[in-house]
PDB file of C-alpha atoms and ligand atoms in Angstrom:
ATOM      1  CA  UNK H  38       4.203   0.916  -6.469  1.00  0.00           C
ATOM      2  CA  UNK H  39       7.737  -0.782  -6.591  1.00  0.00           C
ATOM      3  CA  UNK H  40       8.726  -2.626  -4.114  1.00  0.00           C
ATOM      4  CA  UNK H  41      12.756  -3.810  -3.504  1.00  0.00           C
ATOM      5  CA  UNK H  42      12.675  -6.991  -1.810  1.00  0.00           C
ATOM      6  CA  UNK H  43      15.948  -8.241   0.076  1.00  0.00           C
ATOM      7  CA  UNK H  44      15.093 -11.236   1.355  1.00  0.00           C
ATOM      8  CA  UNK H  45      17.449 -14.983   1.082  1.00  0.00           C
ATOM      9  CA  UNK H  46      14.672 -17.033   2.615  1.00  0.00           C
ATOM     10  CA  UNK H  47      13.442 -18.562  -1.097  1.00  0.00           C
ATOM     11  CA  UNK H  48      10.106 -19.807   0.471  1.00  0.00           C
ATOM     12  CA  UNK H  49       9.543 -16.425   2.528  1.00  0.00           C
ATOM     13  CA  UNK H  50      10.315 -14.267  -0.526  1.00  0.00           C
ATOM     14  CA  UNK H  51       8.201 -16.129  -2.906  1.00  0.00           C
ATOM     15  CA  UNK H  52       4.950 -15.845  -0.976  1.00  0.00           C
ATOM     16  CA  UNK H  53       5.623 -12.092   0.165  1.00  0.00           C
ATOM     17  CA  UNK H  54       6.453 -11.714  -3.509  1.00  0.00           C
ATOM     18  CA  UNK H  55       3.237 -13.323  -4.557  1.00  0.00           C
ATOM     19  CA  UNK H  56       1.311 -11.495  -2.138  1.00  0.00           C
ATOM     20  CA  UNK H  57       2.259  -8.316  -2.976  1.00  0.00           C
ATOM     21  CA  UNK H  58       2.028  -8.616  -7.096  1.00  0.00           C
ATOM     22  CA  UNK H  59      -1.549  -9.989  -6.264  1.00  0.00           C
ATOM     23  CA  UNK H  60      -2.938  -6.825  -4.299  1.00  0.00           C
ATOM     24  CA  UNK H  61      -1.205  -4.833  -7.115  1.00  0.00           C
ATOM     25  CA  UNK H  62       2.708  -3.867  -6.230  1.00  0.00           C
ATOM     26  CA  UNK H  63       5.670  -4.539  -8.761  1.00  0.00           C
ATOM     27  CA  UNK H  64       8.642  -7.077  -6.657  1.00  0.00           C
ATOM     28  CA  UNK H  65      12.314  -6.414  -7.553  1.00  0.00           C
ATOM     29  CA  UNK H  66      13.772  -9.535  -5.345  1.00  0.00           C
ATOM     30  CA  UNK H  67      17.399  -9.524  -4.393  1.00  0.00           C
ATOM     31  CA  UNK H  68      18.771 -12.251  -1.718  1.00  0.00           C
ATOM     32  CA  UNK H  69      21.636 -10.703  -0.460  1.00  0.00           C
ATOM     33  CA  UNK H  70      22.869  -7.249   1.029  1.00  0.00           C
ATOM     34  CA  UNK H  71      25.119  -6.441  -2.115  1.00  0.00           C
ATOM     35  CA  UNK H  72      22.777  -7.128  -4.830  1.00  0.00           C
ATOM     36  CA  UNK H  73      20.576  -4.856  -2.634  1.00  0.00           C
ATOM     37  CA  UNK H  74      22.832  -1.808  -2.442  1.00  0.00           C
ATOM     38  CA  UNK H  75      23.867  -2.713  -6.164  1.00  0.00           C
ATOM     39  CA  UNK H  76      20.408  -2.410  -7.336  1.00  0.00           C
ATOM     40  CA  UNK H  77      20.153   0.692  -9.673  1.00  0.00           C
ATOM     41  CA  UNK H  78      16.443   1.207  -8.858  1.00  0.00           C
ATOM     42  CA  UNK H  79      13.804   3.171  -8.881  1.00  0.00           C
ATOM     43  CA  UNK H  80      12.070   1.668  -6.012  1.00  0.00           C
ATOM     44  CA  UNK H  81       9.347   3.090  -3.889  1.00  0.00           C
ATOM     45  CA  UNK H  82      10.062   1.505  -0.261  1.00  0.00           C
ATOM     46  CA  UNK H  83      12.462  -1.757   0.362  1.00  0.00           C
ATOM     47  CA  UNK H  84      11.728  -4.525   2.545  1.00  0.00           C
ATOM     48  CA  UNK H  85      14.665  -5.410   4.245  1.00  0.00           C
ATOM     49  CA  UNK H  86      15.533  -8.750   6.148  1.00  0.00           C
ATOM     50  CA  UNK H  87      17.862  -8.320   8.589  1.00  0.00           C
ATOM     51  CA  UNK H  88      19.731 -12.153   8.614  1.00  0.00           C
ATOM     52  CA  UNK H  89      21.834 -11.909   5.164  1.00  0.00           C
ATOM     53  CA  UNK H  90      24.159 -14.533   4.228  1.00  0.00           C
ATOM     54  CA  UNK H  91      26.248 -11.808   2.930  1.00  0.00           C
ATOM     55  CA  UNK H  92      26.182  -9.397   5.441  1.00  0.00           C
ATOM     56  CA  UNK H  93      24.055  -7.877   8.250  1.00  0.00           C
ATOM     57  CA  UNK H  94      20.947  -6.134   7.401  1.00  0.00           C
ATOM     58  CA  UNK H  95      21.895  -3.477   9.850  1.00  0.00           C
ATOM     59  CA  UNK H  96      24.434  -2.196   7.641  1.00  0.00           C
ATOM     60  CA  UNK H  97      22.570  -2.404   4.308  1.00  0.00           C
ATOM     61  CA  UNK H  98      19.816  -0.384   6.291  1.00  0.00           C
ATOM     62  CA  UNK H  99      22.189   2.140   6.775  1.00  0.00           C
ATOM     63  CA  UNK H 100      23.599   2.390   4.119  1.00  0.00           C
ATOM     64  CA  UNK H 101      20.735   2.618   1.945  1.00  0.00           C
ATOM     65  CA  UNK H 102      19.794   5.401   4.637  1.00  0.00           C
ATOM     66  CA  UNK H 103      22.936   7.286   3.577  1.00  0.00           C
ATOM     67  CA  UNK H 104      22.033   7.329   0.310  1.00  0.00           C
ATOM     68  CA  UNK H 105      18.650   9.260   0.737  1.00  0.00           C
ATOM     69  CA  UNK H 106      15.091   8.642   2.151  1.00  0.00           C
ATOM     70  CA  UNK H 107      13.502   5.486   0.733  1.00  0.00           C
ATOM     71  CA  UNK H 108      11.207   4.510   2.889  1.00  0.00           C
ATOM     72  CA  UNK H 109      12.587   0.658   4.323  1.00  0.00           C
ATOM     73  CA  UNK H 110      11.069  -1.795   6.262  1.00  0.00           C
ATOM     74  CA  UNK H 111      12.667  -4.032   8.617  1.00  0.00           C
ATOM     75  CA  UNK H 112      12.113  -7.617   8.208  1.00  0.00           C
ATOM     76  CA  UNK H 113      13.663 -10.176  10.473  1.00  0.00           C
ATOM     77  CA  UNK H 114      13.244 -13.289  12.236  1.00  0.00           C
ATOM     78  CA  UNK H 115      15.061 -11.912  14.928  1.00  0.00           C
ATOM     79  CA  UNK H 116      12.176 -10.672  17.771  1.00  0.00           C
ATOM     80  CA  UNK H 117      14.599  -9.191  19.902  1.00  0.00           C
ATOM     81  CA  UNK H 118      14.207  -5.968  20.978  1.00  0.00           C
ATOM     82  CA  UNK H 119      17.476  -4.525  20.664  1.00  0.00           C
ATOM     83  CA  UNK H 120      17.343  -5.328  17.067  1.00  0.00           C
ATOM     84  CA  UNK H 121      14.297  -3.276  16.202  1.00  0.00           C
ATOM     85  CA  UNK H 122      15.355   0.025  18.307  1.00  0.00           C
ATOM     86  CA  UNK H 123      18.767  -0.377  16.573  1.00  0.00           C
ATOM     87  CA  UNK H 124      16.635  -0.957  13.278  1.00  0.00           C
ATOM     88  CA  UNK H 125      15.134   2.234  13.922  1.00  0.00           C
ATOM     89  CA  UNK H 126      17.859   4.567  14.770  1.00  0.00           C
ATOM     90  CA  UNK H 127      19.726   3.602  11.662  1.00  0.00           C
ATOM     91  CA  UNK H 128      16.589   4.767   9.833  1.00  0.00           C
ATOM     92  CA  UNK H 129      14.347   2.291   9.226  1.00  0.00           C
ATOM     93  CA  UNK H 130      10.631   3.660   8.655  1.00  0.00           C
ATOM     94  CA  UNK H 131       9.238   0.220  10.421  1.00  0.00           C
ATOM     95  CA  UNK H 132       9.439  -3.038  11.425  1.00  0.00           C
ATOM     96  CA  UNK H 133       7.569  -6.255  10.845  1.00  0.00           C
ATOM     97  CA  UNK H 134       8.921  -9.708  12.836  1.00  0.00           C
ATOM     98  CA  UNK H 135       8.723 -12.926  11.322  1.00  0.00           C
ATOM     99  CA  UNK H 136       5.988 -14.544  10.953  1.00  0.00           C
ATOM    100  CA  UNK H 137       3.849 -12.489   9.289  1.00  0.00           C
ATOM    101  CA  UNK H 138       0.923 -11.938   6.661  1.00  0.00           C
ATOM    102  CA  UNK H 139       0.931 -10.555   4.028  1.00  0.00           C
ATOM    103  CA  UNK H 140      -1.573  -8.269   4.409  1.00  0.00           C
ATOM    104  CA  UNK H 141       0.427  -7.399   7.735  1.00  0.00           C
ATOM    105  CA  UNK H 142       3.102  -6.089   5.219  1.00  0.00           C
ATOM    106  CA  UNK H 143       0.854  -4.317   2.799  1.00  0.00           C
ATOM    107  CA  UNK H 144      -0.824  -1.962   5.976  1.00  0.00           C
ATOM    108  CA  UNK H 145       3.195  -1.706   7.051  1.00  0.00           C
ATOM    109  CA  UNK H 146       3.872  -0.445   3.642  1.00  0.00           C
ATOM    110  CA  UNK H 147       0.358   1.979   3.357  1.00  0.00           C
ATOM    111  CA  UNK H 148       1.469   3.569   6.510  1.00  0.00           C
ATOM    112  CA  UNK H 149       4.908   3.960   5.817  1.00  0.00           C
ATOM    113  CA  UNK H 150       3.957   6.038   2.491  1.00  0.00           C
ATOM    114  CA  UNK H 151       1.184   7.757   3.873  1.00  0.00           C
ATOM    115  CA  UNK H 152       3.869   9.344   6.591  1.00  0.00           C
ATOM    116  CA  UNK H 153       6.619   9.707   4.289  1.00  0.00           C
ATOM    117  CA  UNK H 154       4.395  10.884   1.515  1.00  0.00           C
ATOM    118  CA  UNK H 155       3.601  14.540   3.078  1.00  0.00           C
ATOM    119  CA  UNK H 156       1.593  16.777   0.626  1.00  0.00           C
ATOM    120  CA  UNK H 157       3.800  20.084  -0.247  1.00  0.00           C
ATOM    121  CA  UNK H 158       1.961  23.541  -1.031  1.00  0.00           C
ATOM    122  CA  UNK H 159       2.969  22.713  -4.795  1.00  0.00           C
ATOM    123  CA  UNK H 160       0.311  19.769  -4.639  1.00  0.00           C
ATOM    124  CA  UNK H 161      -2.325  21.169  -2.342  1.00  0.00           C
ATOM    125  CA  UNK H 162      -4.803  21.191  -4.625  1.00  0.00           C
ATOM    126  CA  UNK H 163      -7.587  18.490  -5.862  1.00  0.00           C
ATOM    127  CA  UNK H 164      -5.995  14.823  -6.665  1.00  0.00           C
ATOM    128  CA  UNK H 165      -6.548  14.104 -10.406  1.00  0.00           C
ATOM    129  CA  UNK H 166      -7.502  11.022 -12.126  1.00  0.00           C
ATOM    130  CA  UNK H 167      -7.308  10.448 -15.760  1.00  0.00           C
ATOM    131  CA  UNK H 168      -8.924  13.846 -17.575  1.00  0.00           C
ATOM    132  CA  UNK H 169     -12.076  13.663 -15.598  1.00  0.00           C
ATOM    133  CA  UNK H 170     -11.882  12.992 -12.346  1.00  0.00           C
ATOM    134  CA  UNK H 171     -10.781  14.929  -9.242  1.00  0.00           C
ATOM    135  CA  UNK H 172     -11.067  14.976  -5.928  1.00  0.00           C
ATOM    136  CA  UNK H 173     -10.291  16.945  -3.057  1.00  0.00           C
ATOM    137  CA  UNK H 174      -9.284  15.652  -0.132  1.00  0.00           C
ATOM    138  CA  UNK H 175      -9.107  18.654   2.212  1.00  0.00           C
ATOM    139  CA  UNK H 176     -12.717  19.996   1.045  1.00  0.00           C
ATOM    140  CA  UNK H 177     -14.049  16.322   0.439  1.00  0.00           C
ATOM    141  CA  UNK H 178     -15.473  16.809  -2.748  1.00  0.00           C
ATOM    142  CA  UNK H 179     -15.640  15.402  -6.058  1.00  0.00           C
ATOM    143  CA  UNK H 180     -15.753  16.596  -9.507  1.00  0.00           C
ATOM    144  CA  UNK H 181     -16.601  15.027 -12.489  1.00  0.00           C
ATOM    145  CA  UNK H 182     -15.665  16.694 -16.046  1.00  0.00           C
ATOM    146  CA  UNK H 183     -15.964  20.176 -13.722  1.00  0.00           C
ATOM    147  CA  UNK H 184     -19.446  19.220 -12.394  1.00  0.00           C
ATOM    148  CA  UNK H 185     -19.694  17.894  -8.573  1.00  0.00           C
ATOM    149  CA  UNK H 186     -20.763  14.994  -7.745  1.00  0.00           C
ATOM    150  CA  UNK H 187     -23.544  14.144  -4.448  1.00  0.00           C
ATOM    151  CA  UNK H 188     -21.552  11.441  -3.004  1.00  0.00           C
ATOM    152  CA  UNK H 189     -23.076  10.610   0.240  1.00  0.00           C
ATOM    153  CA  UNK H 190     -20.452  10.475   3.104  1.00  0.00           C
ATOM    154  CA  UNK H 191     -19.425   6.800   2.822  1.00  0.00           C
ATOM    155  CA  UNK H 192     -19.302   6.994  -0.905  1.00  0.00           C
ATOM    156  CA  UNK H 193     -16.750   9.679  -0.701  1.00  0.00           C
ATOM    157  CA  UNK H 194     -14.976   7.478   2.451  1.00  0.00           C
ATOM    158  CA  UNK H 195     -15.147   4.918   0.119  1.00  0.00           C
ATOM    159  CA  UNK H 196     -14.183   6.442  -3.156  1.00  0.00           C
ATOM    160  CA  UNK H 197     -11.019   8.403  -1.333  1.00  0.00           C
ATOM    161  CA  UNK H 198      -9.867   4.993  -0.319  1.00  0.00           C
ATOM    162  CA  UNK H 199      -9.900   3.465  -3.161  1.00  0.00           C
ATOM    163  CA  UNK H 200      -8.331   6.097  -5.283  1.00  0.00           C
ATOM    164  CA  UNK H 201      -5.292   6.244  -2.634  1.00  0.00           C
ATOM    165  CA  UNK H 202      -3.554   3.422  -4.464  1.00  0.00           C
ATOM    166  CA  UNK H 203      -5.257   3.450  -8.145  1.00  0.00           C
ATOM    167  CA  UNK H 204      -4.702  -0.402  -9.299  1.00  0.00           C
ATOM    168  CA  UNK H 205      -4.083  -1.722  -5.882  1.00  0.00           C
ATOM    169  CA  UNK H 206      -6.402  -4.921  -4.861  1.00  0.00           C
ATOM    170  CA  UNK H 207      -7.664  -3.992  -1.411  1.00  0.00           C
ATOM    171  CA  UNK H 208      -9.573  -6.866   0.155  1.00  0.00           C
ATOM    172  CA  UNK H 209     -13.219  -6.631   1.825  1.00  0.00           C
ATOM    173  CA  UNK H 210     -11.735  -5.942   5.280  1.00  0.00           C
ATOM    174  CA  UNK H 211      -8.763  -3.821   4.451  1.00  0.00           C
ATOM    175  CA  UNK H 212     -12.066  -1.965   3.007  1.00  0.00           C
ATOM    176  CA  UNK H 213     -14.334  -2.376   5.806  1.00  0.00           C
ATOM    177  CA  UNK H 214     -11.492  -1.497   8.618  1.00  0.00           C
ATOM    178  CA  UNK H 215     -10.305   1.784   6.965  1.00  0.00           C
ATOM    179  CA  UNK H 216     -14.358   3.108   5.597  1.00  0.00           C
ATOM    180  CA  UNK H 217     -16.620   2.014   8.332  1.00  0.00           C
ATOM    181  CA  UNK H 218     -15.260   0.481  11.150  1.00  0.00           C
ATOM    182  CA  UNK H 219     -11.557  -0.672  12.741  1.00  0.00           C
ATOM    183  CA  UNK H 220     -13.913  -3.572  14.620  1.00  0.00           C
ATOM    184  CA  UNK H 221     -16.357  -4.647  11.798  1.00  0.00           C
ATOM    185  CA  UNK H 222     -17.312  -8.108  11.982  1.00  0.00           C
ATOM    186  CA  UNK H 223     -20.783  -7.398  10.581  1.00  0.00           C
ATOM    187  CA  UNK H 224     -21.744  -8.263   7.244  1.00  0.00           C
ATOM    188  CA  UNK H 225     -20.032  -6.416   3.979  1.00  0.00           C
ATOM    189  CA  UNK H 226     -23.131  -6.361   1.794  1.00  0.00           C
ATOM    190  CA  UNK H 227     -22.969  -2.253   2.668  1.00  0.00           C
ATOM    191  CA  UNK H 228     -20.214  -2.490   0.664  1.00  0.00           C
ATOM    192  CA  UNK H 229     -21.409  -4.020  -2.263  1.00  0.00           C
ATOM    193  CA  UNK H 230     -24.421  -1.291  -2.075  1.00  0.00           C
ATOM    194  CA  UNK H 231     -21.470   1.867  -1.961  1.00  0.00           C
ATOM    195  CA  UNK H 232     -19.570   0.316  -4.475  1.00  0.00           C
ATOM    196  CA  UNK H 233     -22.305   0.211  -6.966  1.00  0.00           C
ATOM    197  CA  UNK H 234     -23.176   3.860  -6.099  1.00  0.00           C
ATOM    198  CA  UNK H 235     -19.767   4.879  -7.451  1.00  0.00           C
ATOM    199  CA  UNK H 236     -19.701   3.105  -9.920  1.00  0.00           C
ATOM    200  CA  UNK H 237     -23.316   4.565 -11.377  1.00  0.00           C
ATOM    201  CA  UNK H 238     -22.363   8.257 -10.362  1.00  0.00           C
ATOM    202  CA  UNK H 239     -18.589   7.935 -11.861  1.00  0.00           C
ATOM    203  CA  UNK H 240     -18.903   5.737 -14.923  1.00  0.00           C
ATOM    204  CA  UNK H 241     -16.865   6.374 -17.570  1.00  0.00           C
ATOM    205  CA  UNK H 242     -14.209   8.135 -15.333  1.00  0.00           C
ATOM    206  CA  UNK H 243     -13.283   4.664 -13.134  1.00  0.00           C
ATOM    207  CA  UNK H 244     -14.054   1.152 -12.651  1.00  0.00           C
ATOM    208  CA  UNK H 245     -14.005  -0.805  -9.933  1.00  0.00           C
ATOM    209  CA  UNK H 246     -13.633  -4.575 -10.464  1.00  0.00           C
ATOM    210  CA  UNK H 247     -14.895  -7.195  -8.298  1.00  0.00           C
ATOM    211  CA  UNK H 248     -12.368 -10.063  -7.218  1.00  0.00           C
ATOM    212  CA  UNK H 249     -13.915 -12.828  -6.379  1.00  0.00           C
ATOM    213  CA  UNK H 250     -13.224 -13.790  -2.949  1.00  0.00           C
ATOM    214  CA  UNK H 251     -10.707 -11.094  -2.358  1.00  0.00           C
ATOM    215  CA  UNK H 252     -11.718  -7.615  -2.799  1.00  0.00           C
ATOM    216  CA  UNK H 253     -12.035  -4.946  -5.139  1.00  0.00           C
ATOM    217  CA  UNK H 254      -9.291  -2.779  -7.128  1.00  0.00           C
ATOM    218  CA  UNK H 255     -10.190   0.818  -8.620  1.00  0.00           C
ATOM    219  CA  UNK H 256      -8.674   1.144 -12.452  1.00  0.00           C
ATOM    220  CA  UNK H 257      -8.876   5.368 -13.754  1.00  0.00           C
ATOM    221  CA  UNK H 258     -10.093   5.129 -17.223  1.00  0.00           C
ATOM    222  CA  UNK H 259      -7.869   5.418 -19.893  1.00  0.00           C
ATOM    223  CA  UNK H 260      -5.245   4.346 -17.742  1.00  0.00           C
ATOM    224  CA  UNK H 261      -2.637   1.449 -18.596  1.00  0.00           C
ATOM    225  CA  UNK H 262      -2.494  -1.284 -16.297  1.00  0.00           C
TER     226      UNK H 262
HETATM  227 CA1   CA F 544      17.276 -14.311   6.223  1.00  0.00          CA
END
């Protein structure tokens, strides 16, 4: 996923631009409003600050509005609340307030595409991976070259997770928050245990690789990174 970053804090941008290359998004970063409306794209949702030495945030937001229906995501220092209702009219999709985590900004973004991302009748059908994978989100079911596969209910939890962001790092309690529980705080060996179950019933089709202390990311075979 490409991200446009519009940002002219240097130390802000580099660690939200590190942040988000680590869990697996591609950064364009631009520091002012002109090189932002200038940039030829394409770019799959811009995070916008709203304090631009060039000119106000506000304006690029709208104007990147009039153009069509990126996705954009208000980032400012600013926490007043005038700002972010203003933010929203002109058609931002959300709003994050300095400071913030990254992984703040990564749920912002997940949520953001999930809503803007509606499936049409022309894509109804089972999501494909690679040549042998597929799986169905509305029936919950997975097939491997044709054949189902018995994924208990986790796995599948799990497994349609994973696979909504192919390539994306997701740490152990992005993981644990969205599969099992929004209040886990128990311990994440479970997960080990469902991610070794997938990879047993669907070798060959995917991987999932283990990052140490972080997470794990899901690769489709015969992909390109
Ligand atoms: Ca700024």
């Amino acid at each position: 996923m490409h991200v446009l970053l519009v940002e002219d804090d240097e130390p802000v941008a580099e660690s939200l631009r590190r942040g988000l290359k680590r869990y697996g998004f591609e950064v364009d970063w631009v520091t002012t409003g002109a090189a932002a409306l200038a940039h030829p794209g394409p770019y799959d949702v811009v995070l916008l600050d709203l304090g631009l030495p060039d000119t106000d945030g506000l304006d690029v937001c709208k104007a990147l509005r009039g153009r069509g229906d990126v996705p954009i995501i208000v980032i400012s220092a600013r926490s007043d609340e005038t700002d972010r209702v203003v933010g929203l009219e002109l058609g931002a999709d959300d709003y994050v307030s300095k400071p913030f985590g990254v992984r703040e900004v990564i749920a912002r973004i997940r949520a953001v595409m999930r809503r803007v991302r509606p499936r049409t009748p022309a894509d109804a059908g089972p999501d494909r991976y690679g040549t042998r994978l597929t799986v169905d989100r509305k029936a919950a079911r997975v097939h491997l070259d044709g054949a189902e596969v018995a994924l208990a209910p986790k796995e599948y939890d799990l497994l349609a997770f994973l696979t909504e962001e192919p390539g994306a790092l997701m740490s152990r309690e992005q993981i644990m928050e969205a599969v099992w529980d929004a209040n886990w705080f128990g311990p994440t060996k479970t997960l080990d245990v469902h991610v070794a179950a997938l990879r047993r019933k669907l070798a060959g089709a995917i991987t999932i690789e283990a990052v140490r202390g972080v997470g794990f990311r899901l690769e489709v075979a015969g992909d390109t990174p």
